[in-house]
Coordinates of C-alpha atoms (C1' of nucleotides) in Angstrom, one line a residue:
Chain W
M1 CA 104.4 93.2 97.9
P2 CA 107.4 95.4 98.5
S3 CA 107.1 97.9 101.2
A4 CA 107.2 101.7 100.6
T5 CA 110.8 101.7 101.9
V6 CA 111.9 99.0 99.5
E7 CA 110.4 100.9 96.7
D8 CA 112.0 104.1 97.6
Y9 CA 115.5 102.5 97.8
I10 CA 115.0 100.7 94.4
K11 CA 113.7 104.0 92.8
Q12 CA 116.7 106.1 94.2
I13 CA 119.3 103.5 93.1
Y14 CA 117.8 103.6 89.6
L15 CA 117.7 107.4 89.4
I16 CA 121.2 107.9 90.8
S17 CA 122.6 105.1 88.5
D18 CA 120.8 106.7 85.5
Q19 CA 122.0 110.1 86.4
I20 CA 125.6 109.3 86.8
G21 CA 125.6 106.8 84.0
I22 CA 127.3 104.1 86.1
K23 CA 125.7 100.8 87.1
E24 CA 127.3 100.4 90.5
V25 CA 126.0 103.1 92.9
A26 CA 128.1 103.9 96.0
M27 CA 126.5 103.3 99.3
G28 CA 127.1 106.9 100.4
R29 CA 125.0 108.2 97.6
V30 CA 122.2 105.8 98.4
A31 CA 122.3 106.9 102.1
D32 CA 122.2 110.5 101.1
A33 CA 119.4 110.1 98.7
L34 CA 117.2 108.4 101.3
G35 CA 118.2 110.7 104.2
V36 CA 119.5 107.8 106.3
V37 CA 122.8 107.1 107.9
P38 CA 125.2 104.9 105.9
G39 CA 124.8 102.0 108.2
T40 CA 121.1 101.9 107.5
A41 CA 121.5 101.9 103.8
T42 CA 124.0 99.0 104.0
T43 CA 121.5 96.9 106.1
M44 CA 118.7 97.7 103.7
V45 CA 120.6 97.1 100.5
K46 CA 121.7 93.7 101.8
A47 CA 118.1 93.0 102.4
L48 CA 117.3 94.1 98.8
A49 CA 120.0 91.7 97.5
A50 CA 118.6 88.9 99.6
A51 CA 115.2 89.6 98.1
G52 CA 116.8 89.4 94.5
L53 CA 116.1 93.0 93.6
A54 CA 119.8 94.2 93.7
N55 CA 123.3 93.0 93.6
Y56 CA 125.5 94.2 96.4
A57 CA 129.3 94.2 96.6
P58 CA 130.8 95.4 99.8
R59 CA 132.9 98.5 99.3
V60 CA 132.0 98.7 95.7
G61 CA 128.2 99.5 95.6
V62 CA 124.8 98.3 94.6
S63 CA 123.2 97.7 91.2
L64 CA 119.7 96.6 90.3
T65 CA 118.9 93.1 89.0
G66 CA 116.4 92.6 86.3
Q67 CA 113.7 92.3 88.8
G68 CA 114.9 95.5 90.5
H69 CA 114.9 97.4 87.3
V70 CA 111.3 96.4 86.5
L71 CA 110.2 97.4 90.0
A72 CA 111.9 100.8 89.6
L73 CA 110.2 101.5 86.3
H74 CA 106.9 100.6 87.9
V75 CA 107.5 102.9 90.8
L76 CA 108.6 105.7 88.5
R77 CA 105.5 105.2 86.3
R78 CA 103.2 105.6 89.3
H79 CA 105.1 108.6 90.6
R80 CA 105.1 110.5 87.2
L81 CA 101.6 109.6 86.2
I82 CA 100.3 110.9 89.6
E83 CA 102.3 114.2 89.1
Q84 CA 100.8 114.6 85.7
F85 CA 97.3 114.0 87.1
L86 CA 97.7 116.4 90.0
V87 CA 98.7 119.1 87.5
E88 CA 96.2 118.4 84.8
Q89 CA 93.2 117.4 86.9
L90 CA 93.7 119.0 90.3
G91 CA 95.1 122.3 89.3
Y92 CA 98.5 121.7 91.2
D93 CA 101.5 123.8 90.1
W94 CA 104.0 121.6 88.3
S95 CA 106.7 122.7 90.8
E96 CA 104.9 121.5 93.9
V97 CA 103.6 118.1 93.0
H98 CA 106.6 116.0 94.0
E99 CA 105.9 115.6 97.7
E100 CA 102.3 114.6 97.2
A101 CA 103.2 112.0 94.5
E102 CA 105.9 110.7 96.7
Q103 CA 103.4 109.4 99.1
L104 CA 100.7 108.4 96.8
E105 CA 103.0 106.3 94.5
H106 CA 103.1 103.6 97.3
V107 CA 99.5 103.0 97.8
I108 CA 97.7 103.7 94.5
S109 CA 96.3 100.5 92.9
E110 CA 97.1 99.2 89.5
R111 CA 93.6 99.8 88.4
L112 CA 93.4 103.4 89.6
L113 CA 96.7 104.0 87.9
E114 CA 95.5 102.7 84.6
R115 CA 92.3 104.8 84.9
I116 CA 94.4 107.9 85.4
D117 CA 96.6 107.0 82.5
K118 CA 93.6 106.7 80.3
I119 CA 92.1 110.0 81.5
L120 CA 95.3 111.8 80.7
G121 CA 95.5 110.2 77.3
H122 CA 98.5 108.1 78.0
P123 CA 101.0 110.8 78.4
T124 CA 104.7 110.1 77.7
V125 CA 106.1 112.8 80.0
D126 CA 105.3 114.3 83.4
P127 CA 105.0 117.9 84.4
H128 CA 108.8 118.3 84.8
G129 CA 109.4 116.7 81.4
D130 CA 110.6 113.4 82.9
P131 CA 109.6 110.4 80.7
I132 CA 106.8 108.1 82.0
P133 CA 107.5 104.4 81.5
S134 CA 104.7 102.6 79.8
A135 CA 102.8 99.9 81.7
S136 CA 105.1 97.2 80.1
G137 CA 108.2 99.1 81.2
E138 CA 109.3 100.9 78.1
M139 CA 110.5 104.5 78.3
S140 CA 110.9 107.0 75.4
E141 CA 114.6 107.9 75.6
S142 CA 114.9 111.1 73.8
Q143 CA 118.4 112.7 73.8
L144 CA 118.0 116.3 75.0
E145 CA 120.7 118.9 75.5
S146 CA 121.3 120.9 78.6
F147 CA 121.9 124.6 78.7
L148 CA 125.7 123.6 78.8
Q149 CA 125.6 121.8 75.4
C150 CA 122.8 123.5 73.4
P151 CA 123.6 125.9 70.6
L152 CA 123.8 129.7 71.3
N153 CA 121.5 132.4 69.9
K154 CA 118.8 130.0 68.8
T155 CA 115.2 129.8 70.1
L156 CA 114.9 126.5 71.9
R157 CA 112.1 124.9 73.8
I158 CA 112.4 123.9 77.5
A159 CA 111.8 120.1 77.6
R160 CA 112.7 119.0 81.0
I161 CA 113.9 120.1 84.4
A162 CA 116.1 117.2 85.9
D163 CA 115.8 117.9 89.5
Q164 CA 113.1 117.7 92.2
N165 CA 114.3 120.2 94.7
P166 CA 111.4 122.4 95.6
D167 CA 113.5 125.5 96.0
F168 CA 115.2 125.0 92.6
L169 CA 111.8 124.3 90.9
S170 CA 110.2 127.3 92.3
Y171 CA 113.0 129.5 91.2
I172 CA 112.8 127.9 87.6
A173 CA 109.0 128.4 87.7
R174 CA 109.3 132.0 88.8
S175 CA 111.8 132.7 86.0
G176 CA 109.4 131.4 83.4
L177 CA 111.5 128.4 82.5
N178 CA 108.7 125.8 82.7
P179 CA 108.8 122.9 80.3
G180 CA 107.3 124.2 77.1
A181 CA 108.6 127.7 77.4
S182 CA 111.1 129.3 75.0
V183 CA 114.6 130.4 75.6
T184 CA 117.7 131.7 73.9
I185 CA 121.2 131.1 75.3
T186 CA 123.1 134.2 74.6
L187 CA 126.4 133.6 76.2
R188 CA 128.3 130.8 77.9
D189 CA 131.5 131.5 79.8
S190 CA 133.4 128.4 80.8
R191 CA 135.9 130.2 83.0
A192 CA 133.1 131.9 85.1
E193 CA 131.0 128.7 84.8
S194 CA 128.2 131.0 83.9
V195 CA 125.5 131.0 81.3
Q196 CA 123.4 134.0 80.1
L197 CA 120.0 133.5 78.6
L198 CA 116.8 135.2 77.5
A199 CA 113.4 134.0 78.6
R200 CA 110.1 135.8 78.6
G201 CA 112.0 138.9 77.4
Q202 CA 114.0 138.8 80.6
Q203 CA 117.9 138.4 80.8
L204 CA 119.0 135.8 83.3
S205 CA 122.2 134.2 84.4
M206 CA 122.8 130.7 85.8
G207 CA 125.7 128.8 87.1
W208 CA 127.0 125.6 85.6
G209 CA 125.4 123.4 88.1
A210 CA 121.9 124.8 87.7
A211 CA 122.3 125.2 83.9
A212 CA 123.1 121.5 83.5
K213 CA 119.7 120.6 85.0
V214 CA 117.7 122.4 82.4
L215 CA 117.3 120.3 79.2
V216 CA 115.9 121.8 76.0
E217 CA 115.0 120.6 72.5
R218 CA 114.9 122.6 69.2
Chain B
M1 CA 101.4 112.5 113.1
P2 CA 99.4 109.3 113.8
S3 CA 100.4 106.2 112.0
A4 CA 98.0 104.6 109.4
T5 CA 97.6 101.8 112.1
V6 CA 96.5 104.3 114.7
E7 CA 94.2 105.9 112.3
D8 CA 92.5 102.6 111.5
Y9 CA 92.1 101.7 115.0
I10 CA 90.6 105.0 115.9
K11 CA 88.3 104.9 112.9
Q12 CA 87.1 101.4 113.6
I13 CA 86.4 102.2 117.3
Y14 CA 84.3 105.1 116.2
L15 CA 82.4 103.2 113.7
I16 CA 81.6 100.3 115.9
S17 CA 80.6 102.6 118.8
D18 CA 78.4 104.6 116.3
Q19 CA 76.8 101.5 114.9
I20 CA 75.9 99.7 118.2
G21 CA 75.1 102.9 119.9
I22 CA 77.3 102.2 123.0
K23 CA 80.3 104.3 124.0
E24 CA 82.5 101.4 125.3
V25 CA 83.5 99.0 122.6
A26 CA 84.6 95.5 123.5
M27 CA 88.1 94.5 122.7
G28 CA 86.9 91.5 120.8
R29 CA 85.1 93.6 118.3
V30 CA 88.0 95.8 117.8
A31 CA 90.3 92.9 117.1
D32 CA 87.7 91.5 114.6
A33 CA 87.3 94.8 112.8
L34 CA 91.0 95.2 112.3
G35 CA 91.7 91.5 111.5
V36 CA 94.1 91.1 114.3
V37 CA 94.4 88.7 117.2
P38 CA 92.8 89.9 120.5
G39 CA 96.3 90.3 122.1
T40 CA 97.3 92.7 119.4
A41 CA 94.2 94.9 119.9
T42 CA 94.9 95.0 123.6
T43 CA 98.4 96.3 123.2
M44 CA 97.4 98.8 120.5
V45 CA 94.5 100.2 122.6
K46 CA 96.8 100.7 125.6
A47 CA 99.0 102.7 123.3
L48 CA 96.1 104.7 122.1
A49 CA 95.1 105.3 125.7
A50 CA 98.7 106.4 126.5
A51 CA 98.6 108.9 123.5
G52 CA 95.5 110.4 124.8
L53 CA 93.3 109.2 122.1
A54 CA 91.2 106.7 123.9
N55 CA 90.1 105.5 127.4
Y56 CA 90.8 101.9 128.1
A57 CA 89.2 99.8 130.9
P58 CA 90.5 96.2 131.1
R59 CA 87.8 93.7 130.4
V60 CA 85.3 96.4 129.8
G61 CA 86.4 98.1 126.6
V62 CA 87.6 101.1 124.9
S63 CA 86.0 104.5 124.1
L64 CA 87.4 107.5 122.4
T65 CA 88.5 110.7 124.0
G66 CA 87.6 114.1 122.6
Q67 CA 90.9 114.1 120.8
G68 CA 90.2 110.5 119.5
H69 CA 86.8 111.7 118.3
V70 CA 88.2 114.5 116.3
L71 CA 90.8 112.3 114.7
A72 CA 88.2 109.7 113.8
L73 CA 86.1 112.4 112.1
H74 CA 89.1 113.6 110.1
V75 CA 89.9 110.1 108.9
L76 CA 86.3 109.5 108.0
R77 CA 86.2 112.8 106.0
R78 CA 89.3 111.7 104.0
H79 CA 87.9 108.3 103.4
R80 CA 84.5 109.5 102.2
L81 CA 85.7 112.4 100.2
I82 CA 88.1 110.1 98.4
E83 CA 85.3 107.6 97.7
Q84 CA 83.1 110.4 96.3
F85 CA 86.0 111.6 94.1
L86 CA 86.8 108.1 92.8
V87 CA 83.1 107.7 91.7
E88 CA 82.5 111.2 90.4
Q89 CA 85.8 111.9 88.7
L90 CA 87.5 108.5 88.0
G91 CA 84.4 106.5 86.8
Y92 CA 84.6 104.0 89.7
D93 CA 81.6 102.1 90.7
W94 CA 80.2 103.1 94.1
S95 CA 80.3 99.5 95.3
E96 CA 84.0 99.0 94.7
V97 CA 85.7 102.1 96.0
H98 CA 86.2 101.2 99.6
E99 CA 89.6 99.3 99.3
E100 CA 91.1 102.1 97.4
A101 CA 90.1 104.8 99.8
E102 CA 91.2 102.6 102.6
Q103 CA 94.7 103.0 101.4
L104 CA 94.6 106.6 100.1
E105 CA 93.0 108.1 103.3
H106 CA 96.4 107.7 105.2
V107 CA 98.6 109.5 102.8
I108 CA 96.5 112.2 101.1
S109 CA 97.6 115.8 102.2
E110 CA 95.2 118.3 103.7
R111 CA 95.8 120.4 100.6
L112 CA 94.8 117.8 98.1
L113 CA 91.8 116.8 100.2
E114 CA 90.4 120.4 100.2
R115 CA 91.0 120.6 96.5
I116 CA 89.0 117.5 96.0
D117 CA 86.4 118.8 98.3
K118 CA 86.1 122.0 96.2
I119 CA 86.1 120.2 92.9
L120 CA 83.2 118.0 94.1
G121 CA 81.3 121.0 95.4
H122 CA 81.5 120.3 99.1
P123 CA 79.5 117.1 99.1
T124 CA 77.7 116.1 102.3
V125 CA 77.4 112.3 101.6
D126 CA 79.7 109.7 99.9
P127 CA 78.6 107.3 97.2
H128 CA 77.1 104.9 99.8
G129 CA 75.1 107.7 101.3
D130 CA 77.4 107.9 104.5
P131 CA 77.7 111.5 105.7
I132 CA 81.0 113.3 105.1
P133 CA 82.2 115.3 108.2
S134 CA 83.1 118.9 107.4
A135 CA 86.6 120.2 107.8
S136 CA 85.7 121.5 111.2
G137 CA 84.2 118.2 112.3
E138 CA 80.5 118.5 111.9
M139 CA 78.4 115.9 110.4
S140 CA 74.9 116.1 109.1
E141 CA 73.0 113.5 111.2
S142 CA 69.8 112.9 109.4
Q143 CA 67.6 110.3 110.9
L144 CA 67.0 107.8 108.2
E145 CA 64.8 104.6 108.6
S146 CA 65.9 101.2 107.5
F147 CA 63.8 98.7 105.5
L148 CA 62.8 97.3 109.0
Q149 CA 61.2 100.6 110.2
C150 CA 59.9 102.4 107.1
P151 CA 56.2 102.4 106.1
L152 CA 54.8 99.8 103.7
N153 CA 53.5 100.4 100.2
K154 CA 55.0 103.9 99.9
T155 CA 57.6 104.9 97.2
L156 CA 60.9 105.7 99.1
R157 CA 64.2 106.7 98.1
I158 CA 67.3 104.6 99.0
A159 CA 69.6 107.0 101.0
R160 CA 72.3 104.9 102.4
I161 CA 73.9 101.4 102.5
A162 CA 75.3 101.0 106.0
D163 CA 77.9 98.4 105.1
Q164 CA 81.2 98.1 103.3
N165 CA 81.3 94.4 102.6
P166 CA 82.1 94.1 98.8
D167 CA 79.9 91.0 98.3
F168 CA 76.9 92.7 99.9
L169 CA 77.5 96.0 98.1
S170 CA 77.7 94.2 94.7
Y171 CA 74.6 92.4 95.5
I172 CA 72.8 95.6 96.4
A173 CA 74.2 97.2 93.2
R174 CA 73.1 94.4 90.9
S175 CA 69.6 94.5 92.6
G176 CA 69.3 98.2 91.6
L177 CA 69.2 99.3 95.2
N178 CA 71.8 102.1 94.8
P179 CA 71.5 105.3 96.8
G180 CA 69.1 107.5 94.9
A181 CA 66.9 104.6 93.6
S182 CA 63.3 104.1 94.4
V183 CA 61.8 101.2 96.4
T184 CA 58.6 100.1 97.8
I185 CA 58.4 97.7 100.7
T186 CA 55.4 95.4 100.0
L187 CA 55.5 93.0 103.0
R188 CA 57.3 92.5 106.2
D189 CA 57.0 89.2 108.0
S190 CA 58.7 89.3 111.5
R191 CA 58.3 85.6 112.2
A192 CA 60.1 84.7 109.0
E193 CA 62.4 87.7 109.5
S194 CA 61.9 88.6 105.9
V195 CA 61.1 91.7 103.9
Q196 CA 59.4 91.8 100.4
L197 CA 60.2 94.7 98.2
L198 CA 59.8 96.1 94.7
A199 CA 62.7 97.9 92.9
R200 CA 63.2 98.5 89.2
G201 CA 60.0 96.6 88.7
Q202 CA 61.5 93.6 90.2
Q203 CA 60.2 91.7 93.2
L204 CA 62.9 91.0 95.9
S205 CA 63.2 89.5 99.2
M206 CA 65.7 90.1 102.0
G207 CA 66.3 88.8 105.4
W208 CA 66.3 91.0 108.6
G209 CA 70.0 91.3 108.7
A210 CA 70.5 92.6 105.2
A211 CA 67.3 94.7 105.4
A212 CA 68.5 96.6 108.4
K213 CA 71.5 97.9 106.4
V214 CA 69.5 99.7 103.7
L215 CA 68.4 103.1 104.8
V216 CA 65.7 105.1 103.1
E217 CA 64.0 108.6 103.1
R218 CA 60.6 109.6 101.9
Chain Y
dG1 C1' 78.3 76.9 144.6
dT2 C1' 81.5 74.7 141.7
dC3 C1' 82.6 74.0 136.8
dT4 C1' 83.3 74.9 132.1
dT5 C1' 83.2 78.0 128.4
dT6 C1' 84.3 82.4 126.4
dA7 C1' 86.5 86.6 126.4
dC8 C1' 90.3 89.0 127.4
dT9 C1' 95.2 90.0 129.0
dT10 C1' 100.1 89.0 129.5
dT11 C1' 104.3 87.5 128.0
dG12 C1' 107.8 86.6 124.9
dA13 C1' 109.3 86.4 120.2
dT14 C1' 109.5 88.2 115.3
dT15 C1' 109.9 91.4 111.5
dT16 C1' 111.0 95.9 109.5
dT17 C1' 113.3 99.9 109.6
dG18 C1' 115.9 103.0 111.7
dC19 C1' 119.7 104.7 115.0
dT20 C1' 124.7 105.2 117.3
dA21 C1' 129.2 104.1 117.9
dA22 C1' 133.1 101.3 117.1
dA23 C1' 135.9 98.8 113.8
dT24 C1' 137.6 98.3 109.3
dT25 C1' 139.2 99.3 104.7
dA26 C1' 140.6 102.4 101.1
dT27 C1' 142.6 106.7 99.5
dC28 C1' 145.9 110.2 99.3
dA29 C1' 149.5 113.2 100.5
dT30 C1' 153.8 113.2 102.1
Chain J
dA1 C1' 156.0 103.2 102.7
dT2 C1' 153.2 105.6 106.4
dG3 C1' 150.0 107.9 108.7
dA4 C1' 145.9 110.8 108.4
dT5 C1' 141.3 111.3 106.5
dA6 C1' 137.2 109.7 104.6
dA7 C1' 134.0 106.0 103.4
dT8 C1' 132.0 101.8 104.7
dT9 C1' 130.8 97.9 107.4
dT10 C1' 129.7 95.6 111.7
dA11 C1' 127.5 95.2 116.0
dG12 C1' 124.2 96.3 119.3
dC13 C1' 120.0 98.5 120.3
dA14 C1' 115.1 100.6 119.7
dA15 C1' 110.3 101.5 118.2
dA16 C1' 106.1 99.8 116.0
dA17 C1' 103.2 96.4 115.0
dT18 C1' 102.3 91.8 114.8
dC19 C1' 101.6 86.7 116.4
dA20 C1' 101.3 82.4 119.4
dA21 C1' 100.5 80.6 123.5
dA22 C1' 99.7 80.6 128.3
dG23 C1' 97.3 82.7 132.1
dT24 C1' 93.2 85.0 134.2
dA25 C1' 88.6 86.8 134.9
dA26 C1' 83.8 86.7 134.2
dA27 C1' 79.5 84.6 133.0
dG28 C1' 76.4 81.1 132.4
dA29 C1' 75.3 75.7 133.2
dC30 C1' 73.9 72.6 136.1

DNA sequence: GTCTTTACTTTGATTTTGCTAAATTATCAT
DNA sequence: ATGATAATTTAGCAAAATCAAAGTAAAGAC
């Protein structure tokens, strides 16, 4: 059985690769995501490669093997189902479940996981709007638009917040931009890299970076 | 923060000491309980002593310090609340929750624990009838009698099964001797070390060892 | 009272995961 | 090209938790 550390590495490699849309992930990014020094990441990734979970090319980066990919989806499934459970059944706020899930995902049994899945009615997204892989490893890949691409002056529904940073999430929550809420983008200024929007009757403005992390659907 | 291993050692030392009613626990018992070779237990217990959690006397045994005692009760609280939660909210059978709780007890946050405690209505015993220490470390110490001490031919209520062995628990569950069920002891033969009893209308017989682990109240 | 058995301790090695610091390679501006 | 800067790898070390095997002490057998 893979250790919690191995699972974390595999999960982060998957997430980074997915986020930047490139298969090969640079070691620096891996080290950053795991909060370790680069040398540690190199050592660990070599071990992952030796275990058949990843392909490692020195000075190029790391990518997941088929086996690694399967593991990543399993870990993600655990993480996201737990998040959903904490919100739905334990009264947690959606913006504060990440840390708890981060711990639980490594020790929860398959059996408990499936029981939670059933109780929640087999949800397909977690409280942040992140898709939950099925037990067999499929994931609904809907194409959402971010605040940077979506049309102006239309009422849209927040579908997903693509970030786990507690600070950012609590800002989003306080601004009433939870998944499910309605927004209208009123203005986008590419020179100022700024977006103006209307949510809960309030006028807000966000920078490019933050705006890119909020995904909507019509 | 103590590691999962440290918590396990402290918990086992507490349980053994409680069970045999002696403060000093022999190293062999510790090693057995944790499933490690004796040398490992010696090393670990020395580390516990160095951390101020236990007192260690070579070739005599180990006992908990005040600090160790507090930690033991915290771990036990987590373990037993989780067991109760799994049974009450997740539909687990009381005889099969131990393993899962064994893992979860080391990673659950104080916050989640208190939320579970609240949802369950601050229970004082877990599904096996084991008492749950309060957040401040108090534990209701009711004096129950085992099948070996209780009066004959009276209807008694099963209060607690003082064992975690899955085999034994599932035998108990199949025999209808769950905590809360009713029984009558019909005969006790000390030469044969055997107890005859009536539960769910069925006649059963148990040996001394097994009978000692079933605790009842009137 | 010696001897043997049993319980326990010590020692040295291993695995996993991390670190620091030095060495290497790549990149980019001049 | 060349030299500076940044990213990456290598090498050596450390802590936690384990084991195997050898040594030691205590307890009971005769």
